[in-house]
Amino acid sequence: MFNPPVPHRHAARVLIVGGGGSGAALAYDLALRGLSVLLVEKGEFTSGTTGRHHGQLHSGARYAVGDRAIARECMQETLILRRIVPQAIEYNGGLFVALSDDEADYGDSFISACLEAGIPARDAATEKARAWEPALNPAARRAVWVPDGSFDAYRVPAAFLAGAAALGAELRAFTELVGIELRGGRAVGAALRGPDGREERLSFDYLVSATGAWAGRVGALAGLDVPITPAPGAMLAVKGRLTDMVISRLAPPGDGDILVPQRGLSIIGSTQRRADSPEGILPTDEEIAYLKGRAAELVPSFADAPFHAAWAAARPLAGRASNDAEGRAISRDFAVLDHADDGVAGMCTLIGGKATALRVMAEKAADEVCARLGIAEPCRTADFVLPSWRALGAFAARKEA
Amino acid sequence: MRFVLYVRNGEGYSELRAELDPAMTVLDALESLRAAAEGGAKPAVARVPHYRHSCHHGSCGTCSAVVNGLESLMCLTRLGELAAARPRKPGAAPEPPEIAADGAVIVRIDPIRRGALVGGVAARPDEALRAIPEWLGYLRPAEAIDKAELEGDPTRQATGEVLSGRAPERVRFEACIECGLCSSSCPVSVPFMGPAALAAMNRGRERGEARAEELLDSAAAPDGAAACERHLACSRVCPQAVYPGKHIQLLKNALASLAAKMKA
């Protein structure tokens, strides 16, 4: 039974805009610290980028060569998520597979970078790797085991939302922020349009924009210029669970180099381009053909597996890019931007980040919110197993009744 | 190809006419029309009523709806399928599409039945899942035919993840994505906990959950397995081939043999 103690209740009211992964985890974190939380999401929860992501539970191995700190954080977070949302994770480990001599050579620096980041990567003999996953390309030159996994992109954040609701946070889907009221250089109120189209005004002590690729639009409501570039990535799912382990290319991160199993599907991703708007993004035929070819290099039977679905999601890159190459140069790191220095106090924007890191992103954001509000409460989100995502519906039903 | 989408909006329908690629899914069509409406497209496009969506590949179960009479996931239903012959209800023979006076293929989208309606076609299937106990697991062993046992994982100790006390093994999610299409299609009119919940309970028994007996007790309630009238609409509309009707029959069999044992 989910029933964590909340020792002190604080009067401070925080409005979270955005019901994706970071908003969900932040609502839970702040509710656990005893703050009064209202979360609004313009569509259904997780209908933006969150629900559409690849579903890879990152051990951090992919990032280890490029950035040990991000890799270390991923490793710590995957262990925490496996403890606190165990039923929404298919954990079977992962393999990084080399298909050329160059890639096999890259394995040495890859393994040492992983070990430096606290990721227990190790060589697996190629015969062993093929015994684990017979669908692997027989031409594999080298295989490295890492603790990767798959997670349900909808049910993990939904469990965080259920936890928030259980602690009294108010969660409103299909509720759009349409205005921000400023007074004396401070954001103090919001105009919300509810599911029935009616508008309502309410005041808050602090506003967090956790709107990802939509952060530019929300910032503009307060007259802020928040530099965000929507960077769509495409994914392709075929029918058939070709592997149980996550299969990645043993090479520096690129396109179409991760194959993630999930239920009865195998999903290859991703690509990256830039877009002007995060809305209505669809994969192109070129992206789908490219992904299929890349997946078949890792697992040849992917080429003959029946098509299931193709889709795209808009990553929120922190910064501004006018072309695809500039988009790639933008860091994937996460930041909390308080806007006091931009002339709007009482409001911050969460920028960037990765799905696996939703809990720790929320921890950093909640630390910032508490510091701004003068509240000293520690983060405790790693301490409790979250309730089932199904409880989210039950809480919604109870509130309406 | 020309399409006209009638999307339920309160008592009536919003009418959305557009030239759309038949390879597009119903969900992609709604997304494109919404982006056009919100982006201030010219000529102005009507606002799209509320709809639910998340994963766009049939894994989350949120975009369930009744499309031209048939329970469907909008993210896996292509417009081209709706321009061809298709059943208008579970188990019926395929019928040619309805065509409007201007030649557009008519696509009618309604919310799932027995759902909690938020607005438009957005309805949550909470009621269909209500009888599933909070403690019931969602992971099952993966079919590891001819695959060597995964071993030597130093992180398993740190998280303590084992299935029902057995040694670590390959895991995957249950097939059911909790979309509520089964419950929506079910013609039973007496109080009934529904196909999704009963199928989940029987799967829990099949997995050997520690509290399997409690599951059978729950299924023995008057609104449990006994309320099923074997229409099998649930098994026909399930996008994940869970066959809830089969699981309900297995529960009925287990309850019958339990009753026979009690008598003896």
XYZ file of C-alpha atoms in Angstrom:
665
model
C 0.000 0.000 0.000
C 1.340 3.394 -1.010
C 1.118 5.653 2.018
C 4.326 7.647 2.573
C 4.309 10.086 5.493
C 4.288 13.817 4.672
C 5.517 15.392 7.931
C 4.947 19.076 7.101
C 2.305 20.609 4.869
C 3.304 23.936 3.332
C 0.865 26.597 2.178
C 2.937 27.427 -0.924
C 1.025 26.697 -4.146
C 2.993 25.578 -7.174
C 1.466 25.464 -10.653
C 3.153 22.927 -12.916
C 2.425 23.353 -16.610
C 2.929 20.160 -18.602
C 1.888 16.579 -17.839
C 4.834 14.759 -19.415
C 7.560 12.846 -17.610
C 9.264 15.778 -15.895
C 5.991 17.462 -14.869
C 4.679 14.149 -13.508
C 7.824 13.439 -11.482
C 7.931 17.047 -10.241
C 4.290 16.931 -9.096
C 5.119 13.784 -7.095
C 8.353 15.220 -5.675
C 6.757 18.495 -4.528
C 3.683 16.730 -3.116
C 6.006 14.429 -1.141
C 7.756 17.552 0.220
C 4.360 18.779 1.431
C 3.736 21.580 -1.087
C 0.348 22.280 -2.618
C 0.509 21.247 -6.273
C -1.722 21.855 -9.290
C -0.583 20.304 -12.576
C -2.242 21.238 -15.860
C -1.756 19.577 -19.232
C -3.331 20.875 -22.437
C -4.118 17.391 -23.766
C -4.124 13.975 -22.159
C -1.241 13.320 -19.743
C 1.930 12.206 -21.619
C 0.454 13.154 -25.014
C 3.434 15.311 -26.011
C 6.926 13.912 -26.381
C 6.986 11.670 -23.284
C 4.625 8.896 -24.332
C 6.155 8.639 -27.778
C 9.739 8.094 -26.759
C 11.704 4.982 -27.597
C 11.164 3.287 -24.257
C 14.812 2.589 -23.570
C 15.785 2.470 -19.915
C 19.287 3.893 -20.336
C 22.092 2.422 -18.245
C 24.051 5.454 -19.465
C 26.402 3.322 -21.583
C 25.403 5.219 -24.726
C 26.629 8.472 -23.204
C 29.669 7.203 -21.294
C 32.380 8.064 -23.834
C 30.966 11.536 -24.455
C 29.918 12.538 -20.924
C 30.737 10.450 -17.834
C 28.564 12.581 -15.537
C 25.388 12.067 -17.597
C 26.205 8.364 -17.902
C 26.708 8.004 -14.129
C 23.401 9.763 -13.494
C 21.575 7.422 -15.911
C 23.035 4.367 -14.159
C 21.923 5.591 -10.747
C 18.459 6.437 -12.056
C 17.874 3.109 -13.797
C 18.575 1.319 -10.501
C 16.163 3.632 -8.670
C 13.408 3.279 -11.293
C 13.786 -0.517 -11.249
C 13.063 -0.315 -7.522
C 10.249 2.253 -7.452
C 8.294 1.371 -10.649
C 9.239 -2.308 -11.133
C 6.034 -3.322 -12.925
C 6.494 -0.787 -15.754
C 10.004 -1.949 -16.709
C 11.073 -4.914 -18.841
C 14.604 -5.338 -17.568
C 16.650 -7.896 -19.512
C 19.976 -6.109 -19.995
C 21.477 -4.921 -23.265
C 24.217 -5.634 -25.764
C 26.370 -3.185 -27.720
C 27.343 -4.961 -30.931
C 30.299 -4.226 -33.248
C 29.897 -5.073 -36.947
C 33.284 -3.820 -38.171
C 36.894 -3.879 -36.978
C 36.701 -0.153 -36.187
C 33.625 -0.718 -34.040
C 35.286 -3.679 -32.301
C 38.305 -1.453 -31.509
C 35.986 1.245 -30.146
C 34.863 -1.350 -27.563
C 37.974 -0.821 -25.422
C 37.416 2.894 -24.826
C 33.662 2.212 -24.528
C 34.115 -0.319 -21.715
C 36.623 1.777 -19.787
C 34.386 4.860 -20.045
C 31.428 2.804 -18.766
C 33.445 1.480 -15.830
C 34.575 5.015 -14.957
C 30.910 6.051 -14.923
C 29.950 3.179 -12.605
C 28.293 1.100 -15.346
C 29.327 -2.590 -15.036
C 29.885 -3.111 -18.794
C 31.792 -6.223 -19.809
C 32.741 -8.179 -22.891
C 30.488 -11.085 -23.783
C 31.951 -13.666 -26.149
C 30.118 -13.383 -29.477
C 29.023 -17.067 -29.196
C 27.583 -16.253 -25.767
C 25.827 -13.145 -27.105
C 24.269 -15.208 -29.914
C 23.203 -17.872 -27.438
C 21.427 -15.158 -25.463
C 19.970 -13.542 -28.579
C 19.996 -15.892 -31.594
C 18.550 -13.132 -33.832
C 21.790 -11.099 -33.616
C 23.721 -10.548 -36.836
C 26.120 -13.550 -37.132
C 28.738 -11.140 -38.483
C 28.999 -9.493 -35.036
C 32.683 -8.940 -34.229
C 32.332 -8.037 -30.597
C 29.523 -7.750 -28.039
C 29.519 -5.794 -24.774
C 26.934 -6.457 -22.046
C 25.377 -3.459 -20.250
C 22.429 -3.122 -17.823
C 19.996 -1.498 -20.327
C 16.280 -2.240 -20.334
C 12.903 -1.216 -21.765
C 10.235 0.785 -20.024
C 6.653 1.671 -20.687
C 6.769 5.306 -21.772
C 3.178 5.863 -20.634
C 3.013 3.769 -17.459
C 6.189 5.061 -15.771
C 5.099 8.722 -15.776
C 1.495 7.657 -15.072
C 2.737 5.929 -11.881
C 4.417 9.203 -10.813
C 1.137 11.044 -11.475
C -0.749 8.433 -9.454
C 1.719 8.961 -6.597
C 1.205 12.731 -6.782
C -2.580 12.348 -6.785
C -2.442 9.983 -3.800
C -0.616 12.716 -1.853
C -3.260 15.303 -2.705
C -1.829 16.964 -5.802
C -4.517 18.203 -8.163
C -4.010 16.995 -11.729
C -6.022 18.435 -14.622
C -5.750 17.048 -18.141
C -7.225 18.841 -21.177
C -6.580 22.118 -19.353
C -4.511 24.664 -21.234
C -2.575 27.589 -19.821
C -3.718 30.534 -21.953
C -2.354 33.479 -19.980
C 0.149 34.409 -17.282
C -0.608 37.405 -15.058
C 2.423 39.506 -14.135
C 2.503 41.965 -11.235
C 5.562 44.015 -10.295
C 7.932 41.848 -12.317
C 6.523 38.628 -10.878
C 4.336 35.878 -12.306
C 1.408 35.641 -9.890
C -1.588 34.230 -11.728
C -2.691 32.006 -14.564
C -5.611 31.856 -16.955
C -6.593 28.257 -17.614
C -8.991 26.908 -20.236
C -10.626 23.694 -19.015
C -11.933 20.670 -20.933
C -15.338 22.381 -21.415
C -13.702 25.504 -22.893
C -14.441 27.663 -19.856
C -11.656 29.915 -18.619
C -10.658 30.286 -15.010
C -8.087 32.501 -13.261
C -6.078 31.390 -10.281
C -3.061 32.595 -8.345
C 0.081 30.708 -7.410
C 3.321 31.250 -5.530
C 5.523 29.724 -8.197
C 5.033 28.462 -11.748
C 7.097 25.709 -13.395
C 6.942 25.296 -17.142
C 7.659 21.601 -17.758
C 6.460 21.798 -21.330
C 9.486 20.495 -23.208
C 9.332 21.389 -26.874
C 6.372 23.684 -26.116
C 8.387 25.802 -23.606
C 8.842 28.636 -26.099
C 5.070 29.100 -26.337
C 4.540 29.061 -22.579
C 7.438 31.471 -22.044
C 5.925 33.845 -24.596
C 2.771 34.109 -22.428
C 4.975 35.865 -19.839
C 6.791 37.890 -22.497
C 9.861 35.663 -22.206
C 12.081 34.483 -25.015
C 12.815 30.843 -24.120
C 15.179 29.349 -26.690
C 13.908 25.859 -27.533
C 14.276 23.944 -30.767
C 11.812 21.104 -31.439
C 13.977 18.274 -32.817
C 11.779 15.443 -34.118
C 13.031 11.895 -33.997
C 11.344 9.033 -35.860
C 10.799 5.466 -34.649
C 9.682 2.291 -36.393
C 8.064 -0.743 -34.744
C 7.726 -4.163 -36.354
C 5.679 -7.100 -35.103
C 7.651 -9.778 -33.297
C 9.833 -9.701 -30.237
C 13.099 -10.363 -32.050
C 15.202 -9.977 -28.891
C 14.612 -9.559 -25.171
C 17.759 -7.486 -24.639
C 18.171 -3.922 -25.909
C 20.565 -4.096 -28.889
C 22.739 -1.059 -29.679
C 25.529 -0.355 -32.132
C 28.999 -0.371 -30.545
C 29.890 3.049 -31.963
C 29.552 6.724 -31.044
C 25.844 7.703 -30.784
C 24.180 8.089 -34.183
C 20.876 7.511 -35.952
C 19.014 4.195 -36.038
C 21.437 2.499 -33.680
C 19.184 1.267 -30.843
C 16.745 -1.646 -31.100
C 14.365 -1.847 -28.133
C 12.023 -4.794 -27.525
C 8.703 -4.130 -25.805
C 5.776 -6.550 -25.384
C 5.469 -8.262 -28.782
C 7.274 -5.541 -30.727
C 10.782 -4.539 -31.766
C 11.387 -0.809 -32.111
C 14.287 0.864 -33.915
C 15.194 4.515 -33.369
C 15.901 7.193 -33.873
C 16.634 10.047 -36.253
C 17.033 13.754 -35.670
C 16.023 16.827 -37.625
C 14.693 20.212 -36.588
C 11.186 21.629 -36.833
C 9.525 24.985 -36.330
C 6.564 23.558 -34.392
C 6.275 20.521 -32.103
C 2.683 19.854 -33.262
C 1.496 17.237 -35.734
C 4.930 15.767 -36.429
C 4.968 12.655 -38.659
C 7.905 10.469 -39.756
C 8.985 10.730 -43.378
C 9.185 7.760 -45.784
C 12.963 8.316 -45.989
C 13.311 8.093 -42.209
C 11.298 4.852 -42.097
C 13.329 3.216 -44.894
C 16.589 4.316 -43.295
C 15.601 2.980 -39.858
C 14.560 -0.364 -41.312
C 17.939 -0.776 -43.008
C 19.855 0.159 -39.883
C 17.836 -2.255 -37.717
C 18.499 -5.099 -40.145
C 22.239 -4.541 -39.717
C 21.894 -5.335 -36.014
C 19.214 -8.014 -36.347
C 18.782 -9.280 -39.945
C 15.272 -10.723 -39.370
C 14.008 -7.153 -38.766
C 13.937 -6.701 -42.562
C 11.251 -9.388 -42.970
C 9.212 -8.613 -39.867
C 5.726 -7.159 -40.552
C 5.338 -3.386 -40.188
C 3.465 -2.328 -37.044
C 3.734 1.461 -36.660
C 5.953 4.456 -37.348
C 5.830 7.695 -35.417
C 7.844 10.740 -34.431
C 8.289 12.829 -31.305
C 9.699 16.313 -30.787
C 12.742 16.326 -28.490
C 13.142 19.644 -26.704
C 16.670 20.863 -27.448
C 17.864 23.729 -25.287
C 18.954 26.461 -27.679
C 18.099 27.705 -31.109
C 19.007 25.990 -34.354
C 18.212 27.069 -37.877
C 19.249 23.766 -39.481
C 19.677 20.070 -38.635
C 23.458 20.282 -38.096
C 23.080 23.098 -35.586
C 20.435 21.031 -33.791
C 22.846 18.121 -33.379
C 25.445 20.390 -31.802
C 23.060 21.334 -28.958
C 23.731 19.541 -25.664
C 21.208 17.000 -24.331
C 21.818 18.162 -20.782
C 19.110 19.296 -18.424
C 18.706 22.760 -16.878
C 16.313 24.644 -14.593
C 16.070 28.267 -15.753
C 14.607 30.648 -13.199
C 13.419 33.742 -15.070
C 14.072 36.364 -12.336
C 17.099 37.585 -14.285
C 14.920 37.893 -17.415
C 12.584 40.218 -15.516
C 9.960 37.618 -14.498
C 10.339 36.276 -10.964
C 8.259 33.394 -9.590
C 8.625 31.236 -12.658
C 11.082 28.773 -14.136
C 11.407 26.602 -17.236
C 12.748 23.045 -17.275
C 14.849 22.460 -20.354
C 16.272 19.373 -22.028
C 16.894 16.060 -20.293
C 16.216 12.398 -20.932
C 13.241 10.188 -20.102
C 15.304 7.814 -17.928
C 16.319 10.811 -15.784
C 12.764 12.050 -15.087
C 13.051 11.491 -11.312
C 16.393 13.248 -10.840
C 15.376 16.117 -13.154
C 12.344 16.592 -10.921
C 14.576 16.441 -7.833
C 16.779 19.271 -9.152
C 13.749 21.310 -10.209
C 12.033 20.768 -6.837
C 15.245 21.831 -5.033
C 15.167 25.062 -7.060
C 11.462 25.666 -6.391
C 11.905 25.067 -2.640
C 14.965 27.328 -2.509
C 13.025 30.143 -4.228
C 10.116 29.678 -1.800
C 12.369 29.421 1.275
C 11.255 25.861 2.055
C 13.750 23.329 3.410
C 12.467 19.830 2.599
C 14.630 16.998 1.286
C 13.809 14.952 -1.802
C 12.406 11.512 -0.890
C 11.241 10.194 -4.258
C 13.833 7.390 -4.280
C 12.479 6.014 -0.992
C 9.040 4.627 -1.895
C 7.627 2.174 -4.411
C 5.075 4.120 -6.483
C 1.425 3.057 -6.691
C 0.130 1.382 -9.849
C -0.556 3.655 -12.841
C -4.101 2.281 -12.674
C -4.575 4.275 -9.467
C -4.396 7.463 -11.569
C -7.792 6.684 -13.092
C -9.176 5.709 -9.698
C -8.134 9.080 -8.204
C -9.661 10.971 -11.127
C -12.925 9.062 -10.674
C -12.965 9.726 -6.916
C -12.480 13.482 -7.408
C -15.306 13.713 -9.915
C -17.692 11.766 -7.638
C -8.149 10.971 -50.953
C -11.038 13.025 -49.595
C -12.275 12.226 -46.107
C -14.874 13.733 -43.845
C -14.371 13.024 -40.160
C -17.377 13.269 -37.856
C -15.847 13.483 -34.396
C -18.269 13.278 -31.454
C -18.471 16.533 -29.598
C -21.078 16.548 -26.816
C -24.511 15.735 -28.242
C -23.400 16.252 -31.845
C -20.390 15.829 -34.086
C -17.668 18.170 -35.322
C -17.307 17.865 -39.074
C -13.718 17.942 -40.388
C -13.195 17.742 -44.163
C -9.720 17.238 -45.572
C -7.628 15.724 -48.317
C -5.629 13.051 -46.468
C -3.113 10.321 -47.294
C -4.863 6.918 -46.887
C -1.637 5.554 -45.344
C -2.184 7.935 -42.411
C -3.662 6.620 -39.199
C -6.851 8.105 -37.759
C -4.742 9.512 -34.916
C -2.236 11.122 -37.307
C -5.177 12.672 -39.161
C -6.565 14.181 -35.932
C -3.071 15.406 -34.971
C -2.541 17.053 -38.362
C -5.961 18.697 -38.300
C -5.400 19.958 -34.762
C -1.978 21.363 -35.656
C -3.539 23.132 -38.657
C -6.384 24.550 -36.538
C -4.066 25.746 -33.758
C -1.496 27.071 -36.188
C -4.038 29.469 -37.654
C -4.251 27.684 -41.029
C -6.016 29.410 -43.914
C -8.735 28.697 -44.697
C -9.584 28.256 -41.051
C -9.840 24.636 -39.912
C -12.438 23.669 -37.322
C -11.163 22.907 -33.822
C -10.721 19.185 -33.226
C -12.647 17.830 -30.202
C -10.643 16.304 -27.333
C -9.061 12.914 -27.915
C -6.584 10.844 -25.909
C -3.224 9.663 -27.196
C 0.288 8.967 -25.973
C 2.534 6.328 -27.565
C 1.277 6.291 -31.185
C 2.181 2.600 -31.616
C -0.451 0.579 -29.800
C 1.366 0.153 -26.485
C -0.260 2.622 -24.113
C -3.923 1.935 -24.873
C -5.072 5.561 -24.520
C -6.385 6.249 -28.056
C -9.186 3.692 -27.931
C -12.370 4.831 -29.714
C -15.281 3.518 -31.739
C -14.367 4.160 -35.383
C -17.203 3.594 -37.891
C -18.952 1.403 -35.344
C -15.988 -0.806 -34.508
C -13.845 -0.586 -31.344
C -10.360 0.417 -32.574
C -7.069 1.976 -31.521
C -6.872 5.184 -33.556
C -3.067 4.950 -33.789
C -3.188 1.585 -35.578
C -6.229 2.204 -37.815
C -5.281 3.536 -41.246
C -7.611 5.771 -43.218
C -7.193 3.388 -46.169
C -8.787 0.583 -44.126
C -11.803 2.829 -43.580
C -12.057 3.530 -47.330
C -12.392 -0.253 -47.893
C -15.000 -2.772 -46.728
C -14.893 -3.196 -42.945
C -17.215 -4.635 -40.272
C -19.481 -2.049 -38.604
C -19.588 -4.003 -35.360
C -17.559 -6.832 -33.807
C -18.005 -10.091 -35.686
C -20.191 -8.607 -38.466
C -19.515 -9.087 -42.174
C -17.490 -6.302 -43.847
C -19.567 -3.537 -45.420
C -18.482 -0.952 -48.006
C -17.636 2.518 -46.618
C -20.195 5.324 -46.397
C -19.489 7.988 -48.992
C -20.637 11.612 -48.659
C -22.342 13.516 -51.527
C -19.012 15.104 -52.497
C -17.331 11.680 -52.719
C -15.500 11.927 -49.380
C -15.147 8.761 -47.309
C -17.066 9.171 -44.056
C -15.183 8.415 -40.826
C -17.280 8.552 -37.675
C -15.415 8.612 -34.364
C -17.219 8.030 -31.066
C -15.817 7.620 -27.554
C -15.580 4.101 -26.109
C -18.660 2.934 -24.197
C -18.515 2.451 -20.390
C -15.689 4.998 -20.230
C -15.386 8.112 -18.072
C -15.990 10.839 -20.659
C -13.771 13.940 -20.401
C -15.063 15.550 -23.589
C -15.028 14.994 -27.346
C -13.986 11.377 -27.905
C -11.682 11.357 -24.855
C -12.964 8.702 -22.445
C -10.897 6.799 -19.890
C -11.588 3.092 -19.377
C -11.189 3.316 -15.586
C -14.321 1.305 -14.868
C -13.052 -1.580 -17.017
C -9.914 -1.795 -14.845
C -11.461 -1.054 -11.435
C -11.645 -4.702 -10.320
C -7.926 -5.332 -10.949
C -6.256 -5.455 -7.513
C -3.521 -2.867 -6.928
C -1.010 -5.611 -6.086
C -1.536 -7.590 -9.296
C 1.674 -7.720 -11.349
C 2.085 -6.644 -14.965
C 5.255 -8.584 -15.812
C 5.343 -12.094 -17.144
C 8.202 -14.375 -18.260
C 9.233 -13.787 -21.886
C 9.056 -16.730 -24.302
C 12.771 -17.638 -24.250
C 12.618 -20.560 -26.676
C 16.124 -21.796 -27.551
C 17.759 -18.899 -25.737
C 20.541 -19.275 -23.173
C 19.818 -18.149 -19.621
C 20.853 -14.563 -18.885
C 23.418 -14.645 -16.113
C 26.138 -12.659 -14.438
C 24.164 -9.457 -13.886
C 25.656 -7.595 -10.887
C 22.780 -5.064 -10.808
C 20.077 -7.620 -9.934
C 21.243 -7.669 -6.316
C 20.864 -3.902 -5.991
C 17.240 -3.858 -7.097
C 16.056 -7.247 -5.861
C 13.926 -7.773 -8.959
C 12.781 -11.348 -9.215
C 9.485 -12.651 -10.475
C 7.368 -14.280 -7.775
C 10.446 -15.420 -5.877
C 11.851 -17.398 -8.809
C 15.361 -16.936 -10.172
C 15.847 -13.902 -12.418
C 14.535 -14.676 -15.876
C 13.607 -12.840 -19.029
C 10.581 -10.639 -18.456
C 8.096 -8.769 -20.577
C 4.855 -6.896 -19.997
C 1.526 -8.629 -20.165
C -0.053 -8.234 -23.606
C -3.094 -6.323 -22.283
C -2.623 -2.573 -22.781
C -5.722 -1.717 -20.717
C -7.357 0.208 -23.582
C -10.939 -0.700 -22.615
C -11.991 -1.726 -26.140
C -13.180 -5.118 -24.817
C -15.374 -3.517 -22.215
C -16.731 -1.031 -24.759
C -17.746 -3.816 -27.148
C -19.326 -6.085 -24.503
C -23.149 -6.315 -24.898
C -23.734 -7.559 -21.322
C -26.197 -5.191 -19.607
C -26.157 -6.517 -16.017
C -23.494 -5.324 -13.525
C -20.225 -6.814 -14.801
C -16.590 -6.184 -13.830
C -15.800 -6.747 -17.500
C -13.452 -8.697 -19.767
C -10.230 -6.722 -19.114
C -10.313 -7.162 -15.344
C -11.263 -10.848 -15.524
C -8.575 -11.566 -18.120
C -5.989 -9.837 -15.899
C -7.109 -11.959 -12.942
C -6.822 -15.205 -14.881
C -3.404 -14.189 -16.201
C -2.351 -13.598 -12.588
C -3.424 -17.189 -11.786
C -1.594 -18.552 -14.823
C 1.581 -16.717 -13.785
C 1.313 -18.313 -10.353
C 0.950 -15.069 -8.378
C 1.257 -15.679 -4.643
C -2.303 -14.434 -4.016
C -3.897 -16.400 -6.878
C -6.685 -17.694 -4.616
C -7.863 -14.152 -3.936
C -8.165 -13.651 -7.685
C -10.483 -16.640 -7.996
C -12.532 -15.335 -5.049
C -12.942 -11.974 -6.798
C -13.928 -13.645 -10.060
C -16.589 -15.606 -8.148
C -18.519 -12.398 -7.323
C -21.992 -12.039 -8.944
C -20.602 -9.336 -11.295
C -17.594 -11.576 -12.070
C -17.162 -14.463 -14.495
C -20.777 -15.603 -14.067
C -22.084 -12.384 -15.657
C -20.360 -13.163 -18.966
C -22.838 -14.218 -21.677
C -20.159 -15.422 -24.127
C -20.835 -12.922 -26.914
C -17.029 -12.900 -27.476
C -17.057 -9.348 -28.857
C -14.161 -8.713 -26.432
C -11.919 -11.279 -28.102
C -12.801 -9.945 -31.570
C -11.901 -6.305 -30.867
C -8.830 -6.856 -28.661
C -5.871 -5.240 -30.506
C -3.401 -7.370 -28.523
C -4.894 -10.858 -29.003
C -5.456 -11.277 -25.259
C -8.699 -13.238 -25.934
C -10.472 -12.128 -22.741
C -13.388 -14.455 -23.564
C -11.080 -17.447 -23.270
C -9.763 -16.270 -19.897
C -13.297 -15.783 -18.571
C -14.142 -19.352 -19.647
C -11.037 -20.626 -17.841
C -12.158 -18.786 -14.698
C -15.629 -20.329 -15.017
C -14.049 -23.777 -15.372
C -11.849 -23.228 -12.300
C -14.848 -22.021 -10.272
C -16.931 -25.004 -11.398
C -14.261 -27.519 -10.406
C -13.838 -25.746 -7.079
C -17.607 -25.993 -6.493
C -17.537 -29.703 -7.426
C -14.700 -30.293 -4.950
C -16.613 -28.481 -2.180
C -19.629 -30.735 -2.803
C -17.564 -33.923 -2.675
